[in-house]
Tab-separated table of C-alpha atoms in Angstrom:
chain	number	residue	atom	x	y	z
A	1	MET	CA	150.706	70.979	207.340
A	2	PHE	CA	153.704	73.113	208.290
A	3	HIS	CA	155.877	75.093	205.908
A	4	VAL	CA	157.485	78.498	205.976
A	5	LYS	CA	158.324	81.511	203.846
A	6	LEU	CA	161.925	82.646	203.530
A	7	PRO	CA	162.832	85.612	205.780
A	8	ARG	CA	163.615	89.001	204.216
A	9	GLN	CA	166.707	91.010	205.006
A	10	ASP	CA	164.518	94.036	205.533
A	11	ALA	CA	162.918	94.041	208.992
A	12	MET	CA	159.574	95.469	207.842
A	13	ALA	CA	159.257	92.892	205.081
A	14	ARG	CA	160.046	90.153	207.568
A	15	GLN	CA	157.313	91.347	209.942
A	16	ALA	CA	154.832	91.369	207.074
A	17	ASP	CA	155.795	87.821	206.155
A	18	GLU	CA	155.267	86.554	209.709
A	19	HIS	CA	151.515	86.590	209.137
A	20	LEU	CA	151.982	84.114	206.286
A	21	VAL	CA	154.450	81.864	208.105
A	22	THR	CA	153.667	78.340	209.145
A	23	HIS	CA	156.081	75.718	210.360
A	24	LYS	CA	157.631	72.583	208.983
A	25	VAL	CA	159.812	69.876	210.480
A	26	LYS	CA	162.670	68.592	208.336
A	27	LEU	CA	164.607	65.480	209.264
A	28	PRO	CA	168.079	64.765	207.884
A	29	ARG	CA	168.117	62.420	204.949
A	30	LYS	CA	170.572	60.949	202.513
A	31	ILE	CA	171.360	63.030	199.466
A	32	VAL	CA	169.274	61.680	196.613
A	33	GLU	CA	168.924	62.560	192.970
A	34	HIS	CA	166.753	65.539	192.055
A	35	PRO	CA	163.076	64.498	191.645
A	36	PHE	CA	162.856	65.900	188.118
A	37	ARG	CA	165.841	63.803	187.081
A	38	GLN	CA	164.259	60.706	188.599
A	39	VAL	CA	161.000	61.322	186.695
A	40	ALA	CA	162.891	62.132	183.492
A	41	LYS	CA	164.811	58.863	183.740
A	42	ARG	CA	161.613	56.883	184.211
A	43	VAL	CA	159.970	58.619	181.260
A	44	MET	CA	162.990	57.782	179.129
A	45	VAL	CA	162.761	54.141	180.210
A	46	ALA	CA	159.048	54.098	179.295
A	47	LEU	CA	159.730	55.626	175.895
A	48	PHE	CA	162.531	53.128	175.300
A	49	LEU	CA	160.179	50.230	176.096
A	50	LEU	CA	157.566	51.708	173.771
A	51	ALA	CA	160.043	52.092	170.915
A	52	ALA	CA	161.499	48.623	171.476
A	53	THR	CA	158.052	47.058	171.373
A	54	ALA	CA	157.152	48.933	168.184
A	55	LEU	CA	160.356	47.808	166.469
A	56	ILE	CA	159.786	44.194	167.529
A	57	VAL	CA	156.267	44.287	166.078
A	58	TYR	CA	157.426	45.967	162.864
A	59	ALA	CA	160.205	43.416	162.417
A	60	ASP	CA	157.514	40.722	162.274
A	61	HIS	CA	154.742	42.859	160.709
A	62	ASP	CA	153.732	40.016	158.392
A	63	GLY	CA	152.549	38.067	161.434
A	64	TYR	CA	150.034	40.819	162.370
A	65	ASN	CA	146.710	41.752	160.813
A	66	ASP	CA	145.192	45.214	160.711
A	67	ASN	CA	141.407	45.110	160.402
A	68	SER	CA	141.417	48.370	158.433
A	69	ASP	CA	143.749	47.511	155.536
A	70	GLY	CA	145.223	44.126	156.392
A	71	SER	CA	148.853	45.327	156.550
A	72	VAL	CA	150.950	46.734	159.416
A	73	ASP	CA	153.403	49.564	158.711
A	74	LEU	CA	155.739	51.415	161.136
A	75	LEU	CA	152.987	53.774	162.322
A	76	ASP	CA	150.692	50.819	162.959
A	77	ALA	CA	153.503	49.149	164.917
A	78	PHE	CA	153.869	52.178	167.217
A	79	TYR	CA	150.090	52.368	167.566
A	80	TYR	CA	149.920	48.697	168.516
A	81	ALA	CA	152.788	49.099	170.999
A	82	THR	CA	151.044	52.062	172.619
A	83	VAL	CA	147.653	50.417	173.129
A	84	THR	CA	149.266	47.136	174.158
A	85	LEU	CA	151.679	48.496	176.777
A	86	SER	CA	148.985	50.732	178.238
A	87	THR	CA	146.672	47.652	178.414
A	88	THR	CA	144.050	49.487	176.352
A	89	GLY	CA	143.876	46.722	173.734
A	90	TYR	CA	141.354	47.816	171.052
A	91	GLY	CA	141.848	44.576	169.114
A	92	ASP	CA	142.030	46.229	165.676
A	93	ILE	CA	145.598	44.973	165.207
A	94	THR	CA	146.153	41.383	166.276
A	95	PRO	CA	148.947	38.799	166.012
A	96	VAL	CA	147.872	36.029	163.647
A	97	SER	CA	151.027	33.986	163.086
A	98	ASP	CA	152.501	31.597	165.640
A	99	ALA	CA	155.760	33.565	165.724
A	100	ALA	CA	153.919	36.830	166.449
A	101	ARG	CA	151.880	35.226	169.210
A	102	LEU	CA	154.970	33.677	170.803
A	103	THR	CA	156.665	37.087	170.651
A	104	ASN	CA	153.651	38.585	172.449
A	105	ILE	CA	153.821	35.935	175.140
A	106	PHE	CA	157.557	35.957	175.876
A	107	VAL	CA	158.644	39.473	174.866
A	108	ILE	CA	155.813	42.006	174.656
A	109	THR	CA	153.995	40.834	177.793
A	110	PRO	CA	157.124	41.225	180.010
A	111	LEU	CA	157.694	44.627	178.408
A	112	ARG	CA	154.096	45.554	179.233
A	113	VAL	CA	154.621	44.575	182.873
A	114	LEU	CA	157.864	46.538	183.052
A	115	PHE	CA	156.182	49.551	181.442
A	116	LEU	CA	153.406	49.480	184.042
A	117	ILE	CA	155.907	49.094	186.875
A	118	VAL	CA	157.710	52.247	185.726
A	119	LEU	CA	154.528	54.321	185.513
A	120	VAL	CA	152.687	52.918	188.520
A	121	GLY	CA	155.878	52.896	190.612
A	122	THR	CA	156.371	56.607	190.019
A	123	THR	CA	152.784	57.338	191.015
A	124	LEU	CA	152.943	55.189	194.145
A	125	GLU	CA	156.219	56.762	195.215
A	126	VAL	CA	154.690	60.236	195.027
A	127	LEU	CA	151.571	59.138	196.911
A	128	THR	CA	153.438	57.335	199.681
A	129	GLU	CA	156.112	60.000	200.246
A	130	ARG	CA	153.901	62.070	202.547
A	131	THR	CA	152.811	59.027	204.558
A	132	ARG	CA	156.410	57.887	204.941
A	133	GLU	CA	157.472	61.378	206.068
A	134	GLU	CA	154.667	61.563	208.634
A	135	TRP	CA	155.708	58.176	210.007
A	136	ARG	CA	159.313	59.356	210.327
A	137	LEU	CA	158.198	62.493	212.156
A	138	THR	CA	156.022	60.532	214.574
A	139	ARG	CA	158.820	58.091	215.333
A	140	TRP	CA	161.321	60.956	215.700
A	141	ARG	CA	159.139	62.800	218.219
A	142	SER	CA	158.512	59.661	220.261
A	143	THR	CA	162.227	58.904	220.648
A	144	LEU	CA	163.526	62.457	221.165
A	145	ARG	CA	164.658	63.023	224.785
A	146	ASP	CA	167.340	65.125	226.515
A	147	HIS	CA	168.337	66.694	223.214
A	148	THR	CA	169.866	70.056	222.311
A	149	VAL	CA	167.843	72.790	220.605
A	150	VAL	CA	169.762	75.392	218.594
A	151	VAL	CA	167.835	78.560	217.738
A	152	GLY	CA	169.606	80.278	214.867
A	153	PHE	CA	172.012	78.392	212.626
A	154	GLY	CA	174.253	81.226	211.531
A	155	THR	CA	177.952	81.441	212.258
A	156	LYS	CA	177.430	81.525	216.041
A	157	GLY	CA	174.885	78.731	216.218
A	158	ARG	CA	176.797	76.486	213.812
A	159	SER	CA	180.076	76.974	215.675
A	160	ALA	CA	178.407	76.357	219.043
A	161	ILE	CA	176.824	73.072	218.041
A	162	GLN	CA	179.992	71.883	216.278
A	163	THR	CA	181.872	72.479	219.523
A	164	VAL	CA	179.321	70.528	221.555
A	165	CYS	CA	179.270	67.673	219.040
A	166	VAL	CA	183.059	67.380	219.277
A	167	THR	CA	182.649	66.568	222.977
A	168	GLY	CA	180.391	63.590	222.271
A	169	LEU	CA	176.895	64.869	221.442
A	170	LYS	CA	175.309	62.902	218.590
A	171	LYS	CA	173.848	64.779	215.648
A	172	GLU	CA	170.602	62.849	216.086
A	173	GLN	CA	170.197	64.655	219.418
A	174	VAL	CA	170.303	68.144	217.872
A	175	VAL	CA	167.304	70.128	216.596
A	176	VAL	CA	167.896	73.385	214.716
A	177	VAL	CA	165.245	76.122	214.603
A	178	ASP	CA	165.550	78.894	212.020
A	179	PRO	CA	163.099	80.959	209.921
A	180	SER	CA	165.046	80.343	206.704
A	181	SER	CA	164.340	77.189	204.712
A	182	LYS	CA	167.779	77.442	203.068
A	183	VAL	CA	169.445	77.448	206.473
A	184	ILE	CA	167.402	74.428	207.573
A	185	ASP	CA	168.319	72.632	204.348
A	186	ALA	CA	171.975	73.229	205.202
A	187	ALA	CA	171.390	71.931	208.750
A	188	THR	CA	169.669	68.755	207.564
A	189	ALA	CA	172.454	68.224	205.038
A	190	ASP	CA	174.857	68.243	208.010
A	191	GLY	CA	172.769	65.577	209.754
A	192	TYR	CA	170.653	67.698	212.123
A	193	ALA	CA	166.869	67.779	212.350
A	194	GLY	CA	165.419	71.191	211.501
A	195	ILE	CA	162.337	73.268	212.243
A	196	ILE	CA	161.443	76.118	209.886
A	197	GLY	CA	159.725	78.860	211.854
A	198	ASP	CA	159.882	81.807	214.222
A	199	ALA	CA	161.268	80.595	217.553
A	200	THR	CA	159.565	83.415	219.475
A	201	ARG	CA	156.322	81.476	219.021
A	202	SER	CA	155.721	78.676	221.484
A	203	GLU	CA	154.149	76.499	218.785
A	204	VAL	CA	157.454	76.400	216.892
A	205	LEU	CA	159.462	75.500	219.996
A	206	LYS	CA	156.953	72.782	220.843
A	207	ARG	CA	157.595	71.307	217.388
A	208	ALA	CA	161.239	71.118	218.409
A	209	GLU	CA	160.177	69.258	221.583
A	210	VAL	CA	161.857	71.999	223.621
A	211	HIS	CA	159.935	70.934	226.735
A	212	LYS	CA	161.948	67.687	226.680
A	213	ALA	CA	165.309	69.284	225.818
A	214	ARG	CA	168.322	69.189	228.119
A	215	GLN	CA	170.001	72.308	226.772
A	216	ILE	CA	169.032	75.216	224.524
A	217	ILE	CA	171.453	77.366	222.541
A	218	ILE	CA	170.036	80.701	221.375
A	219	ALA	CA	172.094	82.455	218.691
A	220	THR	CA	169.682	84.790	216.918
A	221	GLN	CA	170.662	87.804	214.845
A	222	ARG	CA	168.846	90.326	217.071
A	223	ASP	CA	169.017	90.822	220.832
A	224	ASP	CA	165.282	91.545	221.200
A	225	THR	CA	164.526	88.273	219.427
A	226	ALA	CA	166.912	86.469	221.784
A	227	VAL	CA	165.026	87.874	224.799
A	228	LEU	CA	161.652	86.706	223.472
A	229	VAL	CA	162.985	83.250	222.598
A	230	THR	CA	164.564	82.917	226.046
A	231	LEU	CA	161.319	83.871	227.788
A	232	THR	CA	159.320	81.415	225.680
A	233	ALA	CA	161.830	78.585	226.087
A	234	ARG	CA	162.076	79.045	229.849
A	235	GLN	CA	158.292	79.032	230.143
A	236	LEU	CA	158.131	75.703	228.282
A	237	ASN	CA	161.094	74.101	230.059
A	238	LYS	CA	162.005	75.100	233.615
A	239	ALA	CA	164.962	72.707	233.937
A	240	ALA	CA	166.863	73.059	230.657
A	241	LYS	CA	170.208	74.813	230.470
A	242	ILE	CA	169.788	77.931	228.325
A	243	VAL	CA	172.827	79.653	226.834
A	244	VAL	CA	172.302	82.852	224.834
A	245	ALA	CA	174.508	84.965	222.583
A	246	VAL	CA	173.844	88.727	222.367
A	247	ARG	CA	175.491	91.576	220.518
A	248	GLU	CA	175.212	94.320	223.155
A	249	GLU	CA	176.558	93.809	226.666
A	250	GLU	CA	173.825	95.996	228.166
A	251	ASN	CA	171.245	93.346	227.199
A	252	ALA	CA	172.951	90.563	229.163
A	253	PRO	CA	171.231	91.355	232.536
A	254	LEU	CA	167.835	91.380	230.829
A	255	LEU	CA	168.478	87.931	229.365
A	256	LYS	CA	169.535	86.551	232.735
A	257	GLN	CA	166.319	87.883	234.222
A	258	SER	CA	164.456	86.214	231.346
A	259	GLY	CA	165.802	82.808	232.371
A	260	ALA	CA	169.171	82.413	230.645
A	261	ASP	CA	171.778	80.444	232.594
A	262	ALA	CA	174.686	81.964	230.677
A	263	VAL	CA	174.912	84.964	228.365
A	264	ILE	CA	177.788	85.440	225.944
A	265	THR	CA	178.344	88.911	224.519
A	266	SER	CA	179.666	88.044	221.093
A	267	ALA	CA	180.893	91.513	220.133
A	268	SER	CA	182.646	92.129	223.452
A	269	ALA	CA	184.183	88.640	223.499
A	270	ALA	CA	185.566	89.112	219.991
A	271	GLY	CA	186.847	92.552	220.971
A	272	ARG	CA	188.631	91.229	224.057
A	273	LEU	CA	190.267	88.494	222.003
A	274	LEU	CA	191.397	91.108	219.480
A	275	GLY	CA	192.825	93.281	222.251
A	276	LEU	CA	194.614	90.329	223.827
A	277	SER	CA	196.081	89.391	220.459
A	278	VAL	CA	197.384	92.929	220.044
A	279	LEU	CA	199.088	92.821	223.444
A	280	SER	CA	200.330	89.266	222.977
A	281	PRO	CA	199.679	87.360	219.735
A	282	ALA	CA	200.812	84.140	221.423
A	283	ALA	CA	198.315	84.600	224.269
A	284	GLY	CA	195.579	85.251	221.715
A	285	MET	CA	196.468	82.013	219.928
A	286	VAL	CA	196.312	80.088	223.203
A	287	MET	CA	192.890	81.540	224.068
A	288	GLU	CA	191.556	80.705	220.623
A	289	ASP	CA	192.913	77.171	221.017
A	290	LEU	CA	191.167	76.802	224.375
A	291	ILE	CA	187.745	77.764	223.018
A	292	GLN	CA	188.130	75.504	219.985
A	293	GLN	CA	187.167	72.071	221.257
A	294	GLY	CA	188.794	68.941	219.895
A	295	SER	CA	192.239	70.283	218.983
A	296	GLY	CA	195.270	71.386	220.963
A	297	LEU	CA	194.274	72.359	224.501
A	298	ASP	CA	190.693	72.078	225.765
A	299	ILE	CA	189.053	73.549	228.826
A	300	VAL	CA	186.677	70.985	230.346
A	301	GLU	CA	184.617	70.413	233.464
A	302	ARG	CA	184.814	67.090	235.270
A	303	PRO	CA	183.953	65.612	238.690
A	304	VAL	CA	186.490	65.065	241.442
A	305	VAL	CA	187.606	61.424	241.648
A	306	LYS	CA	188.063	59.623	244.958
A	307	ALA	CA	191.855	59.668	244.676
A	308	GLU	CA	191.792	63.483	244.567
A	309	VAL	CA	189.647	63.990	247.673
A	310	GLY	CA	191.642	65.798	250.377
A	311	ARG	CA	194.187	67.196	247.915
A	312	ARG	CA	194.650	70.798	246.908
A	313	PRO	CA	193.793	71.836	243.309
A	314	ARG	CA	197.481	72.100	242.375
A	315	GLU	CA	198.141	68.572	243.603
A	316	THR	CA	195.982	66.928	240.918
A	317	ASP	CA	197.351	65.558	237.655
A	318	ASP	CA	195.403	68.091	235.568
A	319	LEU	CA	195.898	71.846	235.374
A	320	VAL	CA	192.978	73.094	237.494
A	321	VAL	CA	191.656	76.577	236.711
A	322	SER	CA	188.605	76.740	238.990
A	323	VAL	CA	186.641	74.629	241.459
A	324	VAL	CA	182.843	74.427	241.303
A	325	ARG	CA	181.511	73.968	244.803
A	326	GLY	CA	177.777	74.129	245.326
A	327	HIS	CA	176.577	77.312	243.652
A	328	ARG	CA	179.996	78.964	243.615
A	329	VAL	CA	182.838	79.004	241.132
A	330	LEU	CA	186.109	79.470	243.016
A	331	GLY	CA	189.568	80.157	241.634
A	332	TYR	CA	192.185	77.458	242.102
A	333	ASP	CA	194.051	79.742	244.550
A	334	ASP	CA	190.991	80.865	246.507
A	335	PRO	CA	191.555	80.210	250.240
A	336	ALA	CA	187.932	79.080	250.487
A	337	VAL	CA	188.742	76.009	248.388
A	338	GLY	CA	191.054	74.396	250.922
A	339	THR	CA	191.115	70.750	249.909
A	340	LEU	CA	188.966	69.069	247.267
A	341	GLU	CA	185.692	67.392	248.227
A	342	LEU	CA	183.958	64.508	246.460
A	343	THR	CA	181.012	66.736	245.491
A	344	ASP	CA	183.269	69.332	243.836
A	345	ARG	CA	183.742	69.679	240.116
A	346	LEU	CA	186.949	70.845	238.481
A	347	ILE	CA	187.396	73.125	235.496
A	348	THR	CA	190.685	72.014	233.983
A	349	ILE	CA	192.882	72.544	230.942
A	350	VAL	CA	193.783	69.274	229.253
A	351	ARG	CA	195.290	68.061	226.012
A	352	ALA	CA	192.480	67.388	223.538
A	353	THR	CA	191.731	63.692	222.986
A	354	PRO	CA	188.761	61.862	221.399
A	355	GLY	CA	187.555	60.924	224.895
A	356	THR	CA	187.595	64.478	226.257
A	357	GLN	CA	184.033	65.523	227.020
A	358	VAL	CA	182.305	68.375	228.785
A	359	ALA	CA	179.783	67.128	231.331
A	360	PRO	CA	176.352	67.698	229.739
A	361	ASP	CA	174.272	67.731	232.899
A	362	VAL	CA	175.824	70.652	234.735
A	363	ARG	CA	174.243	74.076	234.568
A	364	PRO	CA	176.579	77.109	234.352
A	365	LEU	CA	176.978	78.813	237.705
A	366	ARG	CA	177.566	82.451	238.444
A	367	GLN	CA	180.884	83.373	239.951
A	368	ASP	CA	180.786	84.998	243.377
């Protein structure tokens, strides 16, 4: 059974908690009523049935016989309702008149069945919940292929996966890994599957089926954690595209050596955008528009179509920024580009439309 403690803000407390941490998979589900409210409602229904039965018996108390004193008062009516609905049936109070017996047949017996359904239904629901959840997990694992794993669902991780989903990725193909159960609850509420646990441990990443993933986004809070997660993920999956966010630029080479395909320095990138906005607020707005997929202008990567073969980058219908040829990323004005080839890929700026998608099967390439 896999479950996890909440992480502490203090680093030492977090390290101490890691010894107590296990892991749990959470699948997205529809928002349902709180369990205590569901139980409270069922208890209220049971009490209502009990009171209704007692009042029905008391209304016709002359048709019942109590072996102790021969008469049935209000307390005896509630006692009879209790032992009758619970199917205990001591037999000390019995219906003797035809009207009382008919009432038992057509009224009290259906109430007894309904009372048992409420109680037994609650018990069965609790007992079958775990079996149902295990079945969902087994089915989920068997169908999960070429998905995206997001390690860290803070501001960076959430923004990254929202951007990818805008380009066509389904939420069912996203698995979030985070040590905080509250964060995973938020992820599942958004429609993503979640794994509670420390992603530096291979067991946790295996729960996320990382060995079958197509791409991995690592957006942890600490750079040293990002390095360990990258090493572990690359060991489990040699072919996946791994993109990592770090705070310090000096850690980027270490992450590339650890197996990352692309490393984004979040602090430096934000600083450059701030500096650009100071020099030219309009240019800053354009850059922010470009990196925000699904609105305004988008920067996308697409293959060269047959009609474009033999043309120069500026002769295409789209605004070409770079040409991906083999393992090189060339500027649109690089003399080495010459004319476009069928095996090239173009990085272009286009007007955002619902059909605009970034090709999911292309690994980021280093620029020469």
